[in-house]
CSV table of C-alpha atoms and ligand atoms in Angstrom, one decimal:
chain,number,residue,atom,x,y,z
A,187,MET,CA,22.7,-6.3,-7.9
A,188,SER,CA,23.4,-3.3,-5.1
A,189,PHE,CA,22.2,0.0,-4.8
A,190,ALA,CA,26.2,1.2,-5.1
A,191,SER,CA,26.4,-0.5,-8.5
A,192,LEU,CA,23.5,2.2,-9.7
A,193,GLY,CA,25.6,4.7,-9.2
A,194,LEU,CA,24.5,6.5,-5.9
A,195,SER,CA,26.7,8.1,-3.7
A,196,GLN,CA,28.0,6.2,-0.7
A,197,ASN,CA,25.9,8.6,1.8
A,198,ILE,CA,22.8,7.9,0.2
A,199,VAL,CA,23.7,3.7,-0.3
A,200,ASN,CA,24.6,3.7,3.7
A,201,ALA,CA,21.0,5.6,4.3
A,202,VAL,CA,19.4,2.7,2.1
A,203,ILE,CA,21.1,-0.2,3.8
A,204,GLU,CA,20.3,1.5,7.2
A,205,LYS,CA,16.6,1.2,6.0
A,206,GLY,CA,17.3,-2.5,5.5
A,207,TYR,CA,17.1,-2.8,2.1
A,208,ASP,CA,19.9,-4.7,0.2
A,209,THR,CA,18.6,-5.3,-3.5
A,210,PRO,CA,17.0,-2.4,-5.6
A,211,SER,CA,13.5,-3.3,-6.7
A,212,PRO,CA,12.9,-3.4,-10.6
A,213,ILE,CA,11.7,-0.1,-10.9
A,214,GLN,CA,14.6,1.4,-8.9
A,215,ALA,CA,16.9,-0.7,-11.2
A,216,GLN,CA,15.6,1.0,-14.2
A,217,ALA,CA,14.9,4.3,-12.9
A,218,ILE,CA,17.9,5.2,-10.8
A,219,PRO,CA,20.5,5.1,-13.5
A,220,ALA,CA,18.3,7.0,-15.8
A,221,ILE,CA,17.6,9.8,-13.5
A,222,ILE,CA,21.1,10.2,-12.2
A,223,GLU,CA,22.0,10.7,-16.1
A,224,GLY,CA,19.4,13.6,-16.2
A,225,LYS,CA,16.9,11.9,-18.4
A,226,ASP,CA,13.3,12.6,-18.3
A,227,VAL,CA,11.3,9.2,-17.1
A,228,MET,CA,7.9,8.0,-17.4
A,229,ALA,CA,7.2,5.1,-15.1
A,230,ALA,CA,4.1,3.0,-15.1
A,231,ALA,CA,4.3,1.7,-11.4
A,232,GLN,CA,1.9,1.3,-8.7
A,233,THR,CA,2.5,1.8,-4.8
A,234,GLY,CA,4.1,-1.0,-3.2
A,235,THR,CA,6.7,-1.3,-5.9
A,236,GLY,CA,9.5,1.0,-4.3
A,237,LYS,CA,8.7,3.7,-6.7
A,238,THR,CA,9.2,6.4,-4.0
A,239,ALA,CA,12.8,5.5,-3.5
A,240,GLY,CA,12.8,5.2,-7.2
A,241,PHE,CA,12.9,8.9,-7.7
A,242,VAL,CA,13.8,10.1,-4.2
A,243,LEU,CA,17.4,8.5,-4.1
A,244,PRO,CA,18.4,9.7,-7.5
A,245,MET,CA,17.1,13.2,-6.7
A,246,LEU,CA,19.2,13.4,-3.7
A,247,HIS,CA,22.5,12.2,-5.3
A,248,ARG,CA,21.7,14.9,-8.1
A,249,LEU,CA,21.2,17.6,-5.5
A,250,GLU,CA,24.0,16.4,-3.3
A,251,HIS,CA,26.5,18.5,-4.8
A,252,GLY,CA,24.5,21.2,-6.5
A,253,ALA,CA,24.2,25.0,-5.7
A,254,LYS,CA,22.2,25.3,-2.5
A,255,PRO,CA,18.7,27.0,-2.7
A,256,LYS,CA,18.2,30.9,-2.4
A,257,SER,CA,15.7,32.0,0.3
A,258,ASN,CA,12.4,30.9,-0.7
A,259,HIS,CA,13.5,28.8,-3.7
A,260,VAL,CA,13.0,25.2,-4.3
A,261,LYS,CA,15.5,22.9,-6.5
A,262,ALA,CA,13.1,19.7,-6.9
A,263,LEU,CA,9.3,19.6,-6.7
A,264,VAL,CA,7.5,16.7,-6.1
A,265,LEU,CA,3.7,16.9,-6.6
A,266,THR,CA,1.2,14.3,-5.0
A,267,PRO,CA,-2.5,14.0,-5.3
A,268,THR,CA,-3.0,13.4,-1.5
A,269,ARG,CA,-1.8,14.8,1.9
A,270,GLU,CA,-1.6,11.3,3.1
A,271,LEU,CA,0.8,10.6,0.0
A,272,ALA,CA,2.8,13.7,0.4
A,273,ALA,CA,3.5,12.9,4.0
A,274,GLN,CA,4.8,9.6,2.8
A,275,VAL,CA,7.1,11.0,0.4
A,276,ALA,CA,8.4,13.4,2.7
A,277,GLU,CA,9.0,10.9,5.2
A,278,ASN,CA,11.1,9.0,2.7
A,279,VAL,CA,13.1,12.0,2.0
A,280,LEU,CA,14.0,12.5,5.6
A,281,GLN,CA,15.1,8.9,5.9
A,282,TYR,CA,17.1,8.7,2.7
A,283,SER,CA,18.6,12.1,3.4
A,284,LYS,CA,19.8,11.6,6.8
A,285,ASN,CA,23.6,11.6,5.8
A,286,LEU,CA,23.1,14.4,3.7
A,287,ASN,CA,23.0,18.3,4.2
A,288,CYS,CA,19.6,18.6,2.3
A,289,LYS,CA,16.8,20.7,3.3
A,290,HIS,CA,13.1,19.3,2.5
A,291,ALA,CA,9.7,20.5,3.1
A,292,VAL,CA,6.1,19.3,2.6
A,293,VAL,CA,2.9,21.3,2.0
A,294,PHE,CA,-0.8,20.6,1.7
A,295,GLY,CA,-4.0,22.0,2.3
A,296,GLY,CA,-6.3,21.4,5.4
A,297,VAL,CA,-3.8,22.5,8.0
A,298,SER,CA,-2.5,26.2,8.8
A,299,ILE,CA,-0.4,27.9,6.1
A,300,ASN,CA,2.0,29.9,8.2
A,301,PRO,CA,4.4,27.1,9.4
A,302,GLN,CA,5.0,26.0,5.9
A,303,MET,CA,5.7,29.7,4.8
A,304,LEU,CA,8.3,29.7,7.7
A,305,ALA,CA,9.5,26.4,6.4
A,306,LEU,CA,10.2,27.6,2.9
A,307,ARG,CA,11.6,30.7,3.7
A,308,LYS,CA,15.3,29.5,4.1
A,309,GLY,CA,14.9,27.6,0.6
A,310,VAL,CA,14.8,24.0,0.2
A,311,ASP,CA,16.0,21.4,-2.0
A,312,ILE,CA,13.1,19.4,-2.1
A,313,LEU,CA,9.3,20.2,-1.7
A,314,VAL,CA,6.7,17.7,-1.6
A,315,ALA,CA,3.5,19.3,-2.4
A,316,THR,CA,-0.4,18.9,-3.0
A,317,PRO,CA,-1.3,21.1,-5.9
A,318,GLY,CA,-3.8,23.5,-4.4
A,319,ARG,CA,-1.7,24.4,-1.5
A,320,LEU,CA,1.3,25.1,-3.6
A,321,LEU,CA,-0.2,27.3,-5.8
A,322,ASP,CA,-1.7,29.2,-2.7
A,323,LEU,CA,1.9,29.4,-1.3
A,324,TYR,CA,3.3,30.8,-5.0
A,325,SER,CA,0.2,33.5,-5.0
A,326,GLN,CA,1.5,34.6,-1.6
A,327,ASN,CA,5.2,35.0,-2.8
A,328,ALA,CA,6.4,32.0,-0.3
A,329,VAL,CA,7.7,29.9,-3.0
A,330,LYS,CA,9.9,30.7,-6.0
A,331,PHE,CA,11.0,28.4,-8.8
A,332,GLU,CA,13.8,30.1,-10.6
A,333,GLN,CA,16.1,27.6,-9.3
A,334,LEU,CA,14.1,24.6,-9.9
A,335,GLU,CA,16.0,22.0,-11.6
A,336,VAL,CA,13.5,18.6,-11.2
A,337,LEU,CA,9.6,18.0,-11.3
A,338,VAL,CA,8.2,14.9,-10.5
A,339,LEU,CA,4.5,14.1,-10.8
A,340,ASP,CA,3.5,11.1,-8.5
A,341,GLU,CA,0.4,9.1,-9.0
A,342,ALA,CA,-0.4,11.1,-12.0
A,343,ASP,CA,-3.4,9.1,-12.8
A,344,ARG,CA,-4.7,10.0,-9.4
A,345,MET,CA,-4.2,13.5,-10.0
A,346,LEU,CA,-6.1,13.5,-13.2
A,347,ASP,CA,-9.1,11.5,-11.6
A,348,MET,CA,-9.2,14.2,-8.9
A,349,GLY,CA,-9.6,17.1,-11.3
A,350,PHE,CA,-6.1,18.6,-10.9
A,351,ILE,CA,-5.2,18.9,-14.5
A,352,HIS,CA,-5.8,22.6,-14.7
A,353,ASP,CA,-3.6,23.3,-11.4
A,354,ILE,CA,-0.7,21.0,-12.8
A,355,LYS,CA,-1.1,22.8,-16.1
A,356,ARG,CA,-0.8,26.2,-13.9
A,357,ILE,CA,2.2,24.8,-11.9
A,358,ILE,CA,4.3,23.5,-15.1
A,359,LYS,CA,4.0,27.3,-16.7
A,360,LEU,CA,5.4,28.8,-13.6
A,361,LEU,CA,8.6,26.3,-13.8
A,362,PRO,CA,11.8,27.0,-15.9
A,363,LYS,CA,11.7,25.3,-19.3
A,364,GLU,CA,15.1,23.7,-18.8
A,365,ARG,CA,14.4,20.9,-16.0
A,366,GLN,CA,14.1,17.1,-15.5
A,367,ASN,CA,10.7,15.6,-15.5
A,368,LEU,CA,9.6,12.6,-14.0
A,369,LEU,CA,6.2,11.2,-14.4
A,370,PHE,CA,4.9,8.2,-12.3
A,371,SER,CA,1.4,6.9,-12.7
A,372,ALA,CA,-0.1,3.4,-12.0
A,373,THR,CA,-1.4,3.3,-15.7
A,374,PHE,CA,-0.9,4.9,-18.9
A,375,SER,CA,-4.2,6.2,-20.1
A,376,ASP,CA,-4.7,8.2,-23.1
A,377,ASP,CA,-5.3,11.2,-20.6
A,378,ILE,CA,-1.9,10.7,-18.9
A,379,ARG,CA,0.1,10.4,-22.4
A,380,GLN,CA,-1.7,13.7,-23.2
A,381,LEU,CA,-0.3,15.4,-20.1
A,382,ALA,CA,2.9,13.7,-20.8
A,383,LYS,CA,3.1,15.2,-24.0
A,384,GLY,CA,3.5,18.8,-22.8
A,385,MET,CA,5.9,17.8,-20.2
A,386,VAL,CA,8.3,15.4,-20.8
A,387,ASN,CA,11.2,15.4,-23.5
A,388,ASN,CA,12.2,12.2,-25.0
A,389,PRO,CA,11.7,10.1,-21.7
A,390,VAL,CA,12.9,6.8,-21.0
A,391,GLU,CA,9.8,4.6,-20.3
A,392,ILE,CA,9.7,2.2,-17.5
A,393,SER,CA,7.0,-0.3,-16.5
A,394,VAL,CA,7.0,-2.8,-13.9
A,395,ALA,CA,3.5,-3.9,-13.3
A,396,PRO,CA,1.1,-4.5,-16.2
A,397,ALA,CA,-2.0,-2.5,-16.2
A,398,ASN,CA,-5.5,-3.5,-15.0
A,399,LYS,CA,-4.0,-6.9,-14.1
A,400,THR,CA,-4.4,-8.2,-10.6
A,401,ALA,CA,-1.6,-10.1,-8.8
A,402,ASP,CA,-2.0,-13.6,-9.0
A,403,ALA,CA,-1.0,-14.0,-5.3
A,404,VAL,CA,-4.5,-12.4,-4.2
A,405,GLU,CA,-7.3,-14.8,-3.6
A,406,GLN,CA,-10.7,-13.0,-4.8
A,407,TRP,CA,-13.9,-14.2,-3.2
A,408,VAL,CA,-17.6,-12.5,-4.1
A,409,TYR,CA,-20.3,-13.2,-1.2
A,410,PRO,CA,-23.7,-12.6,-2.7
A,411,VAL,CA,-25.9,-11.0,0.0
A,412,ASP,CA,-29.0,-9.0,0.8
A,413,LYS,CA,-28.2,-5.4,1.6
A,414,SER,CA,-29.8,-5.7,5.1
A,415,LYS,CA,-27.4,-8.4,6.0
A,416,LYS,CA,-24.3,-6.8,4.9
A,417,SER,CA,-22.7,-5.7,8.1
A,418,ASN,CA,-23.3,-8.8,10.1
A,419,LEU,CA,-21.9,-10.8,7.3
A,420,LEU,CA,-18.7,-8.5,7.3
A,421,THR,CA,-18.4,-9.0,11.3
A,422,GLN,CA,-18.9,-12.8,10.5
A,423,ILE,CA,-16.2,-12.9,8.0
A,424,ILE,CA,-13.7,-11.1,9.9
A,425,LYS,CA,-14.4,-13.2,12.9
A,426,GLN,CA,-14.5,-16.4,11.1
A,427,GLN,CA,-11.5,-15.8,9.3
A,428,ASP,CA,-9.7,-14.6,12.2
A,429,MET,CA,-8.5,-11.5,10.0
A,430,GLN,CA,-6.3,-9.3,12.2
A,431,GLN,CA,-5.7,-6.7,9.7
A,432,VAL,CA,-8.2,-6.0,7.3
A,433,LEU,CA,-8.8,-2.8,5.1
A,434,VAL,CA,-12.4,-2.3,4.4
A,435,PHE,CA,-13.7,0.0,1.5
A,436,SER,CA,-16.9,2.0,2.0
A,437,ARG,CA,-18.4,4.1,-1.0
A,438,THR,CA,-19.2,7.0,1.3
A,439,LYS,CA,-17.8,9.0,4.3
A,440,HIS,CA,-21.0,8.3,6.3
A,441,GLY,CA,-21.1,4.5,5.4
A,442,ALA,CA,-17.6,4.5,6.8
A,443,ASN,CA,-18.1,6.2,9.9
A,444,ARG,CA,-21.3,4.0,10.7
A,445,LEU,CA,-19.4,0.9,9.8
A,446,ALA,CA,-16.3,1.8,12.0
A,447,LYS,CA,-18.8,2.2,15.1
A,448,GLN,CA,-20.7,-1.0,14.4
A,449,LEU,CA,-17.6,-3.1,14.2
A,450,THR,CA,-16.0,-1.6,17.2
A,451,ALA,CA,-19.3,-2.1,19.4
A,452,ARG,CA,-19.1,-5.8,18.0
A,453,GLY,CA,-15.8,-6.3,19.7
A,454,LEU,CA,-13.5,-5.6,16.4
A,455,MET,CA,-11.6,-2.5,17.1
A,456,SER,CA,-12.2,-0.3,14.1
A,457,ALA,CA,-11.3,3.3,12.7
A,458,ALA,CA,-12.5,5.2,9.8
A,459,ILE,CA,-10.4,7.1,7.5
A,460,HIS,CA,-11.8,9.7,4.9
A,461,GLY,CA,-11.8,13.3,3.9
A,462,ASN,CA,-13.8,14.7,6.6
A,463,LYS,CA,-11.5,13.5,9.1
A,464,SER,CA,-8.9,16.1,10.4
A,465,GLN,CA,-5.4,15.3,9.3
A,466,GLY,CA,-4.4,14.4,12.9
A,467,ALA,CA,-7.2,11.7,13.3
A,468,ARG,CA,-5.9,10.3,9.6
A,469,THR,CA,-2.5,10.1,10.9
A,470,LYS,CA,-3.4,8.6,13.9
A,471,ALA,CA,-5.8,5.8,12.4
A,472,LEU,CA,-3.0,4.8,9.9
A,473,ALA,CA,-0.6,4.5,12.8
A,474,ASP,CA,-2.9,2.5,15.0
A,475,PHE,CA,-3.7,0.2,12.0
A,476,LYS,CA,-0.1,-0.4,11.5
A,477,SER,CA,0.8,-1.0,14.9
A,478,SER,CA,-2.3,-3.4,15.3
A,479,LYS,CA,-4.1,-1.3,17.9
A,480,ILE,CA,-7.2,-1.4,15.7
A,481,ARG,CA,-8.1,-4.6,13.4
A,482,VAL,CA,-10.1,-2.8,10.9
A,483,LEU,CA,-9.5,0.4,8.9
A,484,VAL,CA,-12.6,1.5,7.1
A,485,ALA,CA,-11.7,3.7,4.2
A,486,THR,CA,-13.3,5.7,1.2
A,487,ASP,CA,-11.2,5.2,-2.0
A,488,ILE,CA,-9.7,8.6,-2.1
A,489,ALA,CA,-8.5,8.5,1.3
A,490,ALA,CA,-6.9,5.0,1.0
A,491,ARG,CA,-5.1,6.1,-2.2
A,492,GLY,CA,-1.4,6.2,-1.9
A,493,LEU,CA,-1.3,5.0,1.7
A,494,ASP,CA,1.7,3.3,2.4
A,495,ILE,CA,0.0,0.2,3.8
A,496,SER,CA,1.4,-2.5,1.5
A,497,GLN,CA,1.6,-6.1,2.0
A,498,LEU,CA,-2.0,-6.3,3.6
A,499,PRO,CA,-3.1,-9.6,4.2
A,500,ASN,CA,-7.0,-8.8,3.6
A,501,VAL,CA,-9.1,-6.3,1.7
A,502,ILE,CA,-12.8,-6.2,1.8
A,503,ASN,CA,-14.9,-4.4,-0.6
A,504,TYR,CA,-18.1,-3.7,1.6
A,505,ASP,CA,-19.2,-1.7,-1.4
A,506,LEU,CA,-18.1,-2.2,-4.9
A,507,PRO,CA,-16.3,0.6,-6.5
A,508,HIS,CA,-18.6,2.5,-9.2
A,509,VAL,CA,-15.0,2.5,-11.5
A,510,ALA,CA,-14.2,-0.7,-12.1
A,511,GLU,CA,-10.4,0.1,-12.4
A,512,ASP,CA,-10.5,1.2,-8.8
A,513,TYR,CA,-11.2,-2.6,-8.0
A,514,VAL,CA,-7.8,-3.3,-9.3
A,515,HIS,CA,-6.2,-0.4,-7.2
A,516,ARG,CA,-8.1,-1.4,-3.8
A,517,ILE,CA,-6.9,-5.1,-3.9
A,518,GLY,CA,-3.3,-4.2,-5.5
A,519,ARG,CA,-2.9,-3.5,-1.9
A,520,THR,CA,-2.8,-7.3,-0.7
A,521,GLY,CA,-0.4,-10.0,-1.7
A,522,ARG,CA,2.5,-7.9,-2.4
A,523,ALA,CA,6.0,-9.3,-2.4
A,524,GLY,CA,5.4,-12.8,-2.6
A,525,ALA,CA,2.8,-12.8,0.2
A,526,THR,CA,-0.7,-14.2,-0.4
A,527,GLY,CA,-3.5,-12.0,0.2
A,528,LEU,CA,-7.3,-12.1,0.2
A,529,ALA,CA,-9.7,-9.7,-1.6
A,530,ILE,CA,-13.5,-10.2,-0.6
A,531,SER,CA,-16.4,-8.4,-2.1
A,532,LEU,CA,-19.9,-8.4,-0.6
A,533,VAL,CA,-22.1,-7.9,-3.5
A,534,THR,CA,-26.1,-7.3,-3.7
A,535,GLN,CA,-28.3,-7.8,-6.5
A,536,GLU,CA,-28.1,-3.8,-7.1
A,537,GLU,CA,-24.5,-4.1,-7.5
A,538,TYR,CA,-24.7,-7.1,-9.8
A,539,LYS,CA,-23.8,-4.7,-12.9
A,540,LEU,CA,-20.4,-3.4,-11.2
A,541,LEU,CA,-19.5,-6.7,-10.6
A,542,LYS,CA,-20.0,-7.7,-14.2
A,543,ASP,CA,-17.8,-4.6,-15.0
A,544,ILE,CA,-15.2,-5.7,-12.8
A,545,GLU,CA,-15.0,-9.2,-13.8
A,546,ARG,CA,-14.7,-7.6,-17.3
A,547,VAL,CA,-11.9,-5.3,-16.5
A,548,ILE,CA,-9.9,-8.3,-14.6
A,549,ARG,CA,-11.0,-10.9,-17.3
A,550,GLN,CA,-12.1,-13.5,-14.7
A,551,VAL,CA,-15.3,-14.5,-13.2
A,552,ILE,CA,-14.6,-14.3,-9.5
A,553,GLU,CA,-15.2,-17.4,-7.0
A,554,ARG,CA,-18.4,-17.0,-5.2
A,555,LYS,CA,-18.9,-18.2,-1.6
A,556,ILE,CA,-21.9,-18.3,0.9
A,557,ILE,CA,-22.1,-18.7,4.6
A,558,PRO,CA,-25.1,-20.1,6.0
A,559,GLY,CA,-27.5,-17.9,7.4
A,560,PHE,CA,-26.5,-15.3,4.8
A,561,GLU,CA,-27.9,-16.9,1.4
A,562,PRO,CA,-29.2,-13.7,-0.4
A,563,GLN,CA,-33.1,-13.5,-1.1
A,564,GLU,CA,-32.3,-11.1,-3.8
A,565,VAL,CA,-30.6,-13.1,-6.3
A,566,VAL,CA,-27.6,-12.0,-7.6
A,567,PRO,CA,-27.5,-13.8,-11.1
A,568,GLU,CA,-24.4,-16.1,-12.0
A,569,SER,CA,-21.8,-14.2,-14.1
A,570,LYS,CA,-20.7,-15.2,-17.3
A,571,LEU,CA,-17.3,-13.6,-18.8
A,572,ASP,CA,-18.1,-10.6,-21.0
A,573,SER,CA,-15.1,-11.1,-23.4
A,574,ARG,CA,-15.8,-7.8,-25.3
A,575,PRO,CA,-13.2,-5.3,-25.7
A,576,ILE,CA,-13.7,-2.5,-23.3
A,577,LYS,CA,-14.0,0.9,-25.2
A,578,PRO,CA,-11.5,3.5,-24.0
A,579,LYS,CA,-13.0,5.9,-21.4
A,580,LYS,CA,-14.0,9.5,-22.2
A,581,ALA,CA,-12.1,12.0,-20.6
A,582,LYS,CA,-13.7,13.4,-17.4
A,583,LYS,CA,-14.8,16.7,-17.1
A,584,PRO,CA,-12.7,18.6,-14.6
A,585,ARG,CA,-14.2,19.6,-11.2
A,586,SER,CA,-15.1,23.4,-10.6
A,587,PRO,CA,-12.1,25.1,-8.9
A,588,GLN,CA,-11.8,24.0,-5.4
A,589,SER,CA,-11.2,26.1,-2.4
A,590,ARG,CA,-7.6,26.4,-2.5
A,591,SER,CA,-6.6,26.3,1.3
A,592,GLN,CA,-8.7,23.1,1.9
A,593,ALA,CA,-8.5,21.2,-1.1
A,594,PRO,CA,-10.9,18.8,0.7
A,595,ARG,CA,-12.2,17.0,-2.3
A,596,ALA,CA,-8.6,15.8,-3.2
A,597,ASN,CA,-8.7,13.8,0.0
A,598,GLY,CA,-12.0,11.9,-0.3
B,268,AMP,P1,6.4,2.5,-2.6
B,268,AMP,O1,6.2,2.0,-3.7
B,268,AMP,O2,7.4,3.6,-2.8
B,268,AMP,O3,5.4,3.1,-1.8
B,268,AMP,O4,7.3,1.5,-1.4
B,268,AMP,C1,6.6,0.6,-1.1
B,268,AMP,C2,7.5,-0.2,0.4
B,268,AMP,O5,8.6,-0.7,-0.1
B,268,AMP,C3,7.8,0.8,1.2
B,268,AMP,O6,7.4,0.5,2.6
B,268,AMP,C4,9.2,0.9,1.2
B,268,AMP,O7,10.1,1.4,2.4
B,268,AMP,C5,9.7,-0.4,0.7
B,268,AMP,N1,10.9,-0.4,-0.4
B,268,AMP,C6,11.1,0.7,-1.2
B,268,AMP,N2,12.4,-0.1,-1.9
B,268,AMP,C7,12.9,-1.3,-1.3
B,268,AMP,C8,13.7,-1.8,-1.7
B,268,AMP,N3,14.5,-2.0,-2.4
B,268,AMP,N4,13.7,-3.2,-0.7
B,268,AMP,C9,12.7,-3.4,0.4
B,268,AMP,N5,11.9,-2.7,0.4
B,268,AMP,C10,11.7,-1.4,-0.3
């Protein structure tokens, strides 16, 4: 199957070919024709499936010959949970629209609002935005929605997890009733379905990755260890396995900083990425990681979300996540597209319960390993698979309203 056979215009097909893609991914093959037809879409797809091109390409196709946006107006709006994801989506828009006369802009919190107001002044075809900053711009009359034709919610599950539900509802109320709605989410929980009810019309439902199932190509190991020996063990594993590119997850921002410093001091060039880092520092850390200037990126869950670092060879959970589903998201970053990945978790006695929850969600007991010299004194009990059905989670209480111009919590 080719991109041209999906009904995309030649200008767009050429941009895709120049990017080096020859075959549409499964999500693209299903979503592109439906979106070109003008249908609403609900798609269950994680980062790494090609979902971004799945909505950007057909959106460009629809906008290519339409009326141009008036001053401050927007024709298509893409909402994302984090600045990083917004920047990545905008980068995709730029690349895929290189042969078109299509204006786009990207707006998010944590940086000056003035250049964003200027960018919107002439009107844009596609605006990529995080919810808080968008509402800020709206309240200052910098953005208008009367010409809006398409709304995309990207990583909708993350937006709900991060407490954006009220912002999203407020934004939806500002948009014309007649519009196309595209909802992308890694999972379709009851909360997402509830949100979708008030948003999409008779949608085409697409699913490409079963929820809560880890990729078979990912090998998973647990190293039981004492807390005091965790950071030495981490160093040892990275060196012993000769890992050249590894994403390490830390539960706290402070822990991420400390770990990145320790690893660097031990000869493993590292950087930390989390919500207290400036946008510039985060962008640099990610670029250095991608270009192999640094070997280790230490991230908090929220900062890592939506990062376009697919096909990583190694992911290490320095701390286990508190929410078992986050484990699935974390290790979903390795072993994509046929490559094998390795996901390692360092587990202390204190974290045993979290490990049990994870093993229950992924429905497997993870193989354990021990490196001589790191045998735990505080025993982590052997796991047995708990096959009781998992109760649906209660809806989370939304967070208190955040400072609009910063939206720091949304970024870990
Ligand atoms: P996404 O799921 O949108 O984050 O995309 C994951 C990665 O796959 C990105 O690096 C894209 O540039 C890449 N990609 C998207 N579509 C294709 C395709 N049809 N063939 C090969 N790579 C692709």
